[in-house]
Amino acid sequence: MAQQYRITLLPGDGIGPEIMAVAVDVLKVVGKKFDIQFEFTEALIGGAAIDATGEPLPAASLDICRNSDAVLLAAIGGYKWDSLPSHLRPEAGLLGLRAGLGLFANLRPAKILPQLIDASSLKREVVEGVDILVVRELTGGIYFGKPKGIFETETGEKRGVNTMAYTESEIERIGRVAFEAARKRGGKLCSVDKANVLEVSQLWRDRIIKLAQEFPDVELSHMYVDNAAMQLLRAPKQFDTIVTGNLFGDILSDAAAMLTGSIGMLPSASLGASNPGVFEPVHGSAPDIALQDKANPLAQVLSAAMMLRYGLNEPTAADDIEQGVLQVLQRGDRTGDIMSPGMNLLGCRAMGEALIQVLEAE
């Protein structure tokens, strides 16, 4: 009997609807191959939701997401809504979605695809073979710690305050996600902190070391964040899985992403304890090329593969999509953002059709 899953689609803004359409077509093809049935429900978020309802995340959209097995998100935002107050901007919808679903773990892979290796700004011998997963804590740390704000001192001078804080339970739950991810990958986990100067990082390191006793098959190492940033550029192949807090993860995941040379190829996953996860490309809504059939849909397609792997536990179907993407690139098919001399320039829809052709031929 076919496995059945309810998927909430959040196409969002800009190029979002175009790349989402490709990902849905790919999921339908893979579903037929592996006897998986998807029930897709579309909901509003971001600028599209603001235009329709006046708010970036309508309660109805959050309810639809909560009642699904996984959420596939495309992209939000655009110049049109930049002048709105912060709580009404499209980005507030994304933060509301993470909070509403309790998504505390962000998984950001940075994998060098052999066909795109020359797109990296680093030398081939440095980046060839890089395959890193950054596991970032998403709902704690300095972005959420209290007290926070701009206060006036006794002398009348203004003082900005943010508090970096983590509880033992917050550290343990993100650590567990990271250990389990490392176990599925190369079996190596590097915990990144600043334990030489920050008490919050001392607690982080203590709890990660204690948790490691439950994962004797995973090799644990530790690195200070400044050294980790340097090592990502100097010798990135030493890393397999990285776990770190919210601020450090925000910075390091972007640095790792650029090792690959093209942000248009990178997926991500945000996971919680019990609610469905959200799977989305790391690139933005690119309003300047929206509705022009120029977008690269592959990060969205690879986000659907992450959804299959981490959200639905369908690793064989995920592998199939990822291999299909490699084959399309091997054929020389490229969208504008990854184009190089001698390759075949395709639009968004044509890239999706090329990928489906490869998947159906397997």
GROMACS .gro file of C-alpha atoms in nm:
model
  362
    1MET     CA    1   0.000   0.000   0.000
    2ALA     CA    2   0.130   0.347  -0.089
    3GLN     CA    3   0.268   0.572   0.182
    4GLN     CA    4   0.056   0.885   0.209
    5TYR     CA    5   0.176   1.228   0.318
    6ARG     CA    6   0.007   1.566   0.355
    7ILE     CA    7   0.235   1.841   0.232
    8THR     CA    8   0.170   2.212   0.286
    9LEU     CA    9   0.306   2.428   0.004
   10LEU     CA   10   0.403   2.788   0.078
   11PRO     CA   11   0.501   2.938  -0.261
   12GLY     CA   12   0.536   3.288  -0.118
   13ASP     CA   13   0.668   3.574  -0.330
   14GLY     CA   14   0.889   3.661  -0.626
   15ILE     CA   15   1.023   3.350  -0.797
   16GLY     CA   16   0.859   3.133  -0.528
   17PRO     CA   17   0.557   3.011  -0.729
   18GLU     CA   18   0.777   2.928  -1.031
   19ILE     CA   19   1.029   2.715  -0.844
   20MET     CA   20   0.758   2.555  -0.629
   21ALA     CA   21   0.574   2.435  -0.942
   22VAL     CA   22   0.890   2.254  -1.055
   23ALA     CA   23   0.943   2.091  -0.714
   24VAL     CA   24   0.583   1.967  -0.702
   25ASP     CA   25   0.615   1.813  -1.050
   26VAL     CA   26   0.935   1.638  -0.941
   27LEU     CA   27   0.772   1.504  -0.623
   28LYS     CA   28   0.482   1.363  -0.827
   29VAL     CA   29   0.724   1.176  -1.056
   30VAL     CA   30   0.927   1.038  -0.766
   31GLY     CA   31   0.607   0.948  -0.582
   32LYS     CA   32   0.497   0.727  -0.873
   33LYS     CA   33   0.838   0.556  -0.880
   34PHE     CA   34   0.845   0.476  -0.508
   35ASP     CA   35   0.472   0.426  -0.439
   36ILE     CA   36   0.437   0.746  -0.235
   37GLN     CA   37   0.119   0.954  -0.249
   38PHE     CA   38   0.131   1.326  -0.174
   39GLU     CA   39  -0.168   1.538  -0.084
   40PHE     CA   40  -0.067   1.899  -0.154
   41THR     CA   41  -0.238   2.198   0.012
   42GLU     CA   42  -0.131   2.552  -0.072
   43ALA     CA   43  -0.130   2.832   0.186
   44LEU     CA   44  -0.034   3.201   0.201
   45ILE     CA   45   0.276   3.348   0.365
   46GLY     CA   46   0.488   3.661   0.327
   47GLY     CA   47   0.402   3.939   0.086
   48ALA     CA   48   0.134   3.734  -0.088
   49ALA     CA   49  -0.039   3.688   0.248
   50ILE     CA   50  -0.005   4.060   0.329
   51ASP     CA   51  -0.171   4.153   0.000
   52ALA     CA   52  -0.455   3.907   0.055
   53THR     CA   53  -0.515   3.932   0.431
   54GLY     CA   54  -0.310   4.220   0.571
   55GLU     CA   55  -0.078   3.997   0.774
   56PRO     CA   56   0.238   3.799   0.684
   57LEU     CA   57   0.125   3.472   0.844
   58PRO     CA   58  -0.253   3.427   0.866
   59ALA     CA   59  -0.373   3.195   1.142
   60ALA     CA   60  -0.531   2.973   0.876
   61SER     CA   61  -0.193   2.917   0.712
   62LEU     CA   62  -0.030   2.817   1.041
   63ASP     CA   63  -0.317   2.575   1.111
   64ILE     CA   64  -0.274   2.413   0.769
   65CYS     CA   65   0.100   2.375   0.835
   66ARG     CA   66   0.043   2.219   1.179
   67ASN     CA   67  -0.194   1.963   1.030
   68SER     CA   68   0.051   1.843   0.766
   69ASP     CA   69   0.339   1.594   0.764
   70ALA     CA   70   0.585   1.848   0.621
   71VAL     CA   71   0.597   2.204   0.492
   72LEU     CA   72   0.769   2.301   0.167
   73LEU     CA   73   0.845   2.674   0.154
   74ALA     CA   74   0.977   2.864  -0.149
   75ALA     CA   75   1.071   3.228  -0.083
   76ILE     CA   76   0.928   3.541   0.076
   77GLY     CA   77   0.977   3.916   0.056
   78GLY     CA   78   1.038   4.185  -0.203
   79TYR     CA   79   1.086   4.558  -0.252
   80LYS     CA   80   0.710   4.610  -0.253
   81TRP     CA   81   0.682   4.547   0.122
   82ASP     CA   82   1.014   4.695   0.244
   83SER     CA   83   0.855   5.011   0.385
   84LEU     CA   84   0.609   4.828   0.614
   85PRO     CA   85   0.669   4.822   0.992
   86SER     CA   86   0.880   4.524   1.099
   87HIS     CA   87   0.593   4.323   1.250
   88LEU     CA   88   0.402   4.344   0.920
   89ARG     CA   89   0.689   4.268   0.683
   90PRO     CA   90   0.709   3.933   0.501
   91GLU     CA   91   1.003   3.821   0.716
   92ALA     CA   92   0.780   3.834   1.024
   93GLY     CA   93   0.578   3.555   0.864
   94LEU     CA   94   0.884   3.333   0.851
   95LEU     CA   95   0.974   3.404   1.215
   96GLY     CA   96   0.612   3.339   1.311
   97LEU     CA   97   0.617   3.009   1.125
   98ARG     CA   98   0.933   2.896   1.307
   99ALA     CA   99   0.791   2.999   1.643
  100GLY     CA  100   0.446   2.854   1.573
  101LEU     CA  101   0.589   2.515   1.478
  102GLY     CA  102   0.863   2.517   1.745
  103LEU     CA  103   1.141   2.477   1.490
  104PHE     CA  104   1.461   2.490   1.693
  105ALA     CA  105   1.705   2.313   1.460
  106ASN     CA  106   1.822   2.453   1.125
  107LEU     CA  107   2.006   2.211   0.895
  108ARG     CA  108   2.213   2.378   0.623
  109PRO     CA  109   2.414   2.150   0.394
  110ALA     CA  110   2.705   2.284   0.189
  111LYS     CA  111   2.804   2.022  -0.063
  112ILE     CA  112   3.033   2.081  -0.359
  113LEU     CA  113   2.877   1.934  -0.672
  114PRO     CA  114   3.159   1.817  -0.902
  115GLN     CA  115   2.997   1.981  -1.205
  116LEU     CA  116   2.996   2.325  -1.038
  117ILE     CA  117   3.333   2.315  -0.863
  118ASP     CA  118   3.478   2.600  -1.068
  119ALA     CA  119   3.199   2.830  -0.948
  120SER     CA  120   3.360   2.839  -0.602
  121SER     CA  121   3.582   3.135  -0.519
  122LEU     CA  122   3.834   2.896  -0.360
  123LYS     CA  123   4.087   2.675  -0.535
  124ARG     CA  124   3.965   2.340  -0.668
  125GLU     CA  125   4.203   2.143  -0.443
  126VAL     CA  126   4.063   2.320  -0.135
  127VAL     CA  127   3.692   2.264  -0.202
  128GLU     CA  128   3.680   1.944  -0.410
  129GLY     CA  129   3.492   1.682  -0.208
  130VAL     CA  130   3.352   1.924   0.054
  131ASP     CA  131   3.028   1.794   0.211
  132ILE     CA  132   2.936   1.982   0.530
  133LEU     CA  133   2.615   1.997   0.731
  134VAL     CA  134   2.576   2.293   0.969
  135VAL     CA  135   2.322   2.232   1.247
  136ARG     CA  136   2.225   2.571   1.390
  137GLU     CA  137   2.015   2.629   1.702
  138LEU     CA  138   1.730   2.848   1.585
  139THR     CA  139   1.513   2.971   1.874
  140GLY     CA  140   1.755   3.064   2.154
  141GLY     CA  141   2.086   3.240   2.203
  142ILE     CA  142   2.156   3.609   2.161
  143TYR     CA  143   1.864   3.673   1.922
  144PHE     CA  144   1.607   3.578   2.186
  145GLY     CA  145   1.782   3.621   2.525
  146LYS     CA  146   1.650   3.869   2.782
  147PRO     CA  147   1.716   4.146   2.873
  148LYS     CA  148   1.743   4.303   2.529
  149GLY     CA  149   1.693   4.658   2.407
  150ILE     CA  150   1.841   5.008   2.407
  151PHE     CA  151   1.844   5.160   2.754
  152GLU     CA  152   1.947   5.494   2.901
  153THR     CA  153   2.215   5.494   3.169
  154GLU     CA  154   2.223   5.715   3.479
  155THR     CA  155   2.437   5.963   3.286
  156GLY     CA  156   2.186   5.980   2.998
  157GLU     CA  157   2.402   5.779   2.762
  158LYS     CA  158   2.228   5.512   2.556
  159ARG     CA  159   2.337   5.150   2.602
  160GLY     CA  160   2.244   4.862   2.370
  161VAL     CA  161   2.199   4.522   2.533
  162ASN     CA  162   2.154   4.171   2.399
  163THR     CA  163   2.184   3.861   2.612
  164MET     CA  164   2.335   3.533   2.493
  165ALA     CA  165   2.165   3.263   2.698
  166TYR     CA  166   2.107   2.889   2.671
  167THR     CA  167   1.953   2.641   2.912
  168GLU     CA  168   2.079   2.284   2.947
  169SER     CA  169   1.764   2.148   2.782
  170GLU     CA  170   1.801   2.381   2.480
  171ILE     CA  171   2.161   2.269   2.431
  172GLU     CA  172   2.074   1.902   2.473
  173ARG     CA  173   1.792   1.901   2.218
  174ILE     CA  174   1.998   2.068   1.944
  175GLY     CA  175   2.291   1.847   2.032
  176ARG     CA  176   2.077   1.537   1.993
  177VAL     CA  177   1.964   1.646   1.646
  178ALA     CA  178   2.328   1.706   1.548
  179PHE     CA  179   2.456   1.372   1.682
  180GLU     CA  180   2.179   1.185   1.501
  181ALA     CA  181   2.252   1.374   1.178
  182ALA     CA  182   2.625   1.301   1.209
  183ARG     CA  183   2.545   0.934   1.264
  184LYS     CA  184   2.363   0.929   0.927
  185ARG     CA  185   2.656   1.104   0.756
  186GLY     CA  186   3.031   1.060   0.814
  187GLY     CA  187   3.015   0.997   1.189
  188LYS     CA  188   3.207   1.315   1.284
  189LEU     CA  189   3.062   1.609   1.481
  190CYS     CA  190   3.242   1.936   1.553
  191SER     CA  191   3.079   2.152   1.822
  192VAL     CA  192   3.162   2.520   1.774
  193ASP     CA  193   3.157   2.760   2.070
  194LYS     CA  194   3.360   3.031   2.245
  195ALA     CA  195   3.413   2.848   2.572
  196ASN     CA  196   3.745   3.023   2.643
  197VAL     CA  197   3.567   3.353   2.718
  198LEU     CA  198   3.189   3.293   2.736
  199GLU     CA  199   3.019   3.119   3.028
  200VAL     CA  200   2.722   3.030   2.806
  201SER     CA  201   2.967   2.846   2.580
  202GLN     CA  202   3.124   2.667   2.878
  203LEU     CA  203   2.781   2.528   2.962
  204TRP     CA  204   2.727   2.445   2.591
  205ARG     CA  205   3.051   2.245   2.578
  206ASP     CA  206   2.983   2.063   2.907
  207ARG     CA  207   2.639   1.947   2.792
  208ILE     CA  208   2.759   1.841   2.445
  209ILE     CA  209   3.040   1.635   2.604
  210LYS     CA  210   2.792   1.466   2.839
  211LEU     CA  211   2.550   1.396   2.553
  212ALA     CA  212   2.830   1.236   2.351
  213GLN     CA  213   2.823   0.939   2.588
  214GLU     CA  214   2.496   0.833   2.421
  215PHE     CA  215   2.661   0.839   2.076
  216PRO     CA  216   2.984   0.638   2.105
  217ASP     CA  217   2.983   0.580   1.727
  218VAL     CA  218   3.015   0.956   1.658
  219GLU     CA  219   3.358   1.120   1.686
  220LEU     CA  220   3.318   1.451   1.874
  221SER     CA  221   3.555   1.747   1.848
  222HIS     CA  222   3.538   2.109   1.963
  223MET     CA  223   3.648   2.433   1.801
  224TYR     CA  224   3.630   2.801   1.893
  225VAL     CA  225   3.414   2.997   1.649
  226ASP     CA  226   3.691   3.229   1.526
  227ASN     CA  227   3.911   2.930   1.442
  228ALA     CA  228   3.614   2.750   1.283
  229ALA     CA  229   3.556   3.045   1.048
  230MET     CA  230   3.922   3.036   0.948
  231GLN     CA  231   3.928   2.657   0.905
  232LEU     CA  232   3.617   2.666   0.682
  233LEU     CA  233   3.821   2.871   0.435
  234ARG     CA  234   4.158   2.704   0.494
  235ALA     CA  235   4.067   2.335   0.503
  236PRO     CA  236   3.689   2.280   0.478
  237LYS     CA  237   3.719   1.906   0.406
  238GLN     CA  238   3.806   1.842   0.772
  239PHE     CA  239   3.441   1.906   0.863
  240ASP     CA  240   3.149   1.664   0.833
  241THR     CA  241   2.875   1.790   1.069
  242ILE     CA  242   2.896   2.114   1.269
  243VAL     CA  243   2.667   2.204   1.562
  244THR     CA  244   2.657   2.553   1.708
  245GLY     CA  245   2.437   2.824   1.858
  246ASN     CA  246   2.213   3.074   1.685
  247LEU     CA  247   2.455   3.364   1.621
  248PHE     CA  248   2.758   3.151   1.535
  249GLY     CA  249   2.543   2.925   1.316
  250ASP     CA  250   2.397   3.221   1.130
  251ILE     CA  251   2.747   3.335   1.032
  252LEU     CA  252   2.913   2.998   0.972
  253SER     CA  253   2.630   2.852   0.763
  254ASP     CA  254   2.651   3.147   0.522
  255ALA     CA  255   3.029   3.113   0.504
  256ALA     CA  256   2.995   2.740   0.434
  257ALA     CA  257   2.729   2.807   0.171
  258MET     CA  258   2.963   3.024  -0.032
  259LEU     CA  259   3.221   2.744  -0.053
  260THR     CA  260   2.991   2.594  -0.313
  261GLY     CA  261   2.995   2.903  -0.534
  262SER     CA  262   2.620   2.923  -0.593
  263ILE     CA  263   2.356   2.999  -0.333
  264GLY     CA  264   2.100   2.903  -0.599
  265MET     CA  265   2.177   2.534  -0.539
  266LEU     CA  266   2.144   2.514  -0.161
  267PRO     CA  267   1.850   2.371   0.038
  268SER     CA  268   1.780   2.386   0.411
  269ALA     CA  269   1.560   2.226   0.675
  270SER     CA  270   1.416   2.362   1.000
  271LEU     CA  271   1.304   2.092   1.244
  272GLY     CA  272   1.119   2.078   1.575
  273ALA     CA  273   1.042   1.816   1.835
  274SER     CA  274   0.698   1.707   1.715
  275ASN     CA  275   0.551   1.949   1.461
  276PRO     CA  276   0.624   1.914   1.090
  277GLY     CA  277   0.952   2.054   0.963
  278VAL     CA  278   0.990   2.335   0.710
  279PHE     CA  279   1.211   2.280   0.404
  280GLU     CA  280   1.323   2.574   0.192
  281PRO     CA  281   1.602   2.700  -0.035
  282VAL     CA  282   1.845   2.941   0.129
  283HIS     CA  283   1.822   3.196  -0.153
  284GLY     CA  284   1.573   3.484  -0.155
  285SER     CA  285   1.269   3.568  -0.361
  286ALA     CA  286   1.469   3.744  -0.638
  287PRO     CA  287   1.186   3.982  -0.737
  288ASP     CA  288   1.403   4.128  -1.016
  289ILE     CA  289   1.369   3.804  -1.218
  290ALA     CA  290   1.021   3.695  -1.102
  291LEU     CA  291   0.779   3.581  -1.374
  292GLN     CA  292   1.059   3.581  -1.633
  293ASP     CA  293   1.126   3.203  -1.632
  294LYS     CA  294   1.489   3.270  -1.533
  295ALA     CA  295   1.493   3.125  -1.181
  296ASN     CA  296   1.702   2.825  -1.080
  297PRO     CA  297   1.457   2.569  -0.934
  298LEU     CA  298   1.723   2.322  -0.817
  299ALA     CA  299   1.759   2.450  -0.460
  300GLN     CA  300   1.382   2.415  -0.423
  301VAL     CA  301   1.398   2.064  -0.569
  302LEU     CA  302   1.684   1.972  -0.334
  303SER     CA  303   1.477   2.115  -0.044
  304ALA     CA  304   1.205   1.867  -0.145
  305ALA     CA  305   1.472   1.594  -0.128
  306MET     CA  306   1.564   1.710   0.225
  307MET     CA  307   1.194   1.695   0.312
  308LEU     CA  308   1.184   1.333   0.198
  309ARG     CA  309   1.501   1.247   0.391
  310TYR     CA  310   1.461   1.436   0.719
  311GLY     CA  311   1.087   1.504   0.735
  312LEU     CA  312   0.928   1.191   0.593
  313ASN     CA  313   1.204   0.930   0.636
  314GLU     CA  314   1.203   0.841   0.266
  315PRO     CA  315   1.580   0.837   0.199
  316THR     CA  316   1.561   0.628  -0.121
  317ALA     CA  317   1.333   0.880  -0.288
  318ALA     CA  318   1.558   1.163  -0.164
  319ASP     CA  319   1.863   0.989  -0.314
  320ASP     CA  320   1.680   0.957  -0.645
  321ILE     CA  321   1.613   1.331  -0.668
  322GLU     CA  322   1.968   1.421  -0.571
  323GLN     CA  323   2.114   1.182  -0.829
  324GLY     CA  324   1.877   1.327  -1.090
  325VAL     CA  325   2.007   1.678  -1.020
  326LEU     CA  326   2.365   1.557  -1.063
  327GLN     CA  327   2.277   1.391  -1.394
  328VAL     CA  328   2.112   1.705  -1.530
  329LEU     CA  329   2.421   1.907  -1.441
  330GLN     CA  330   2.643   1.638  -1.591
  331ARG     CA  331   2.453   1.678  -1.919
  332GLY     CA  332   2.554   2.043  -1.917
  333ASP     CA  333   2.212   2.192  -1.840
  334ARG     CA  334   2.237   2.523  -1.653
  335THR     CA  335   2.020   2.815  -1.547
  336GLY     CA  336   2.161   3.166  -1.576
  337ASP     CA  337   2.304   3.185  -1.223
  338ILE     CA  338   2.527   2.878  -1.275
  339MET     CA  339   2.591   2.922  -1.647
  340SER     CA  340   2.942   2.874  -1.784
  341PRO     CA  341   3.083   2.863  -2.140
  342GLY     CA  342   2.978   2.564  -2.347
  343MET     CA  343   2.679   2.471  -2.130
  344ASN     CA  344   2.308   2.462  -2.221
  345LEU     CA  345   2.121   2.769  -2.089
  346LEU     CA  346   1.772   2.674  -1.970
  347GLY     CA  347   1.488   2.863  -1.808
  348CYS     CA  348   1.311   2.755  -1.490
  349ARG     CA  349   1.044   2.541  -1.658
  350ALA     CA  350   1.289   2.382  -1.902
  351MET     CA  351   1.525   2.287  -1.618
  352GLY     CA  352   1.233   2.118  -1.444
  353GLU     CA  353   1.143   1.932  -1.763
  354ALA     CA  354   1.506   1.820  -1.808
  355LEU     CA  355   1.514   1.688  -1.452
  356ILE     CA  356   1.184   1.500  -1.494
  357GLN     CA  357   1.315   1.348  -1.819
  358VAL     CA  358   1.619   1.216  -1.630
  359LEU     CA  359   1.412   1.085  -1.337
  360GLU     CA  360   1.164   0.904  -1.562
  361ALA     CA  361   1.447   0.743  -1.762
  362GLU     CA  362   1.608   0.584  -1.456
   0.00000   0.00000   0.00000
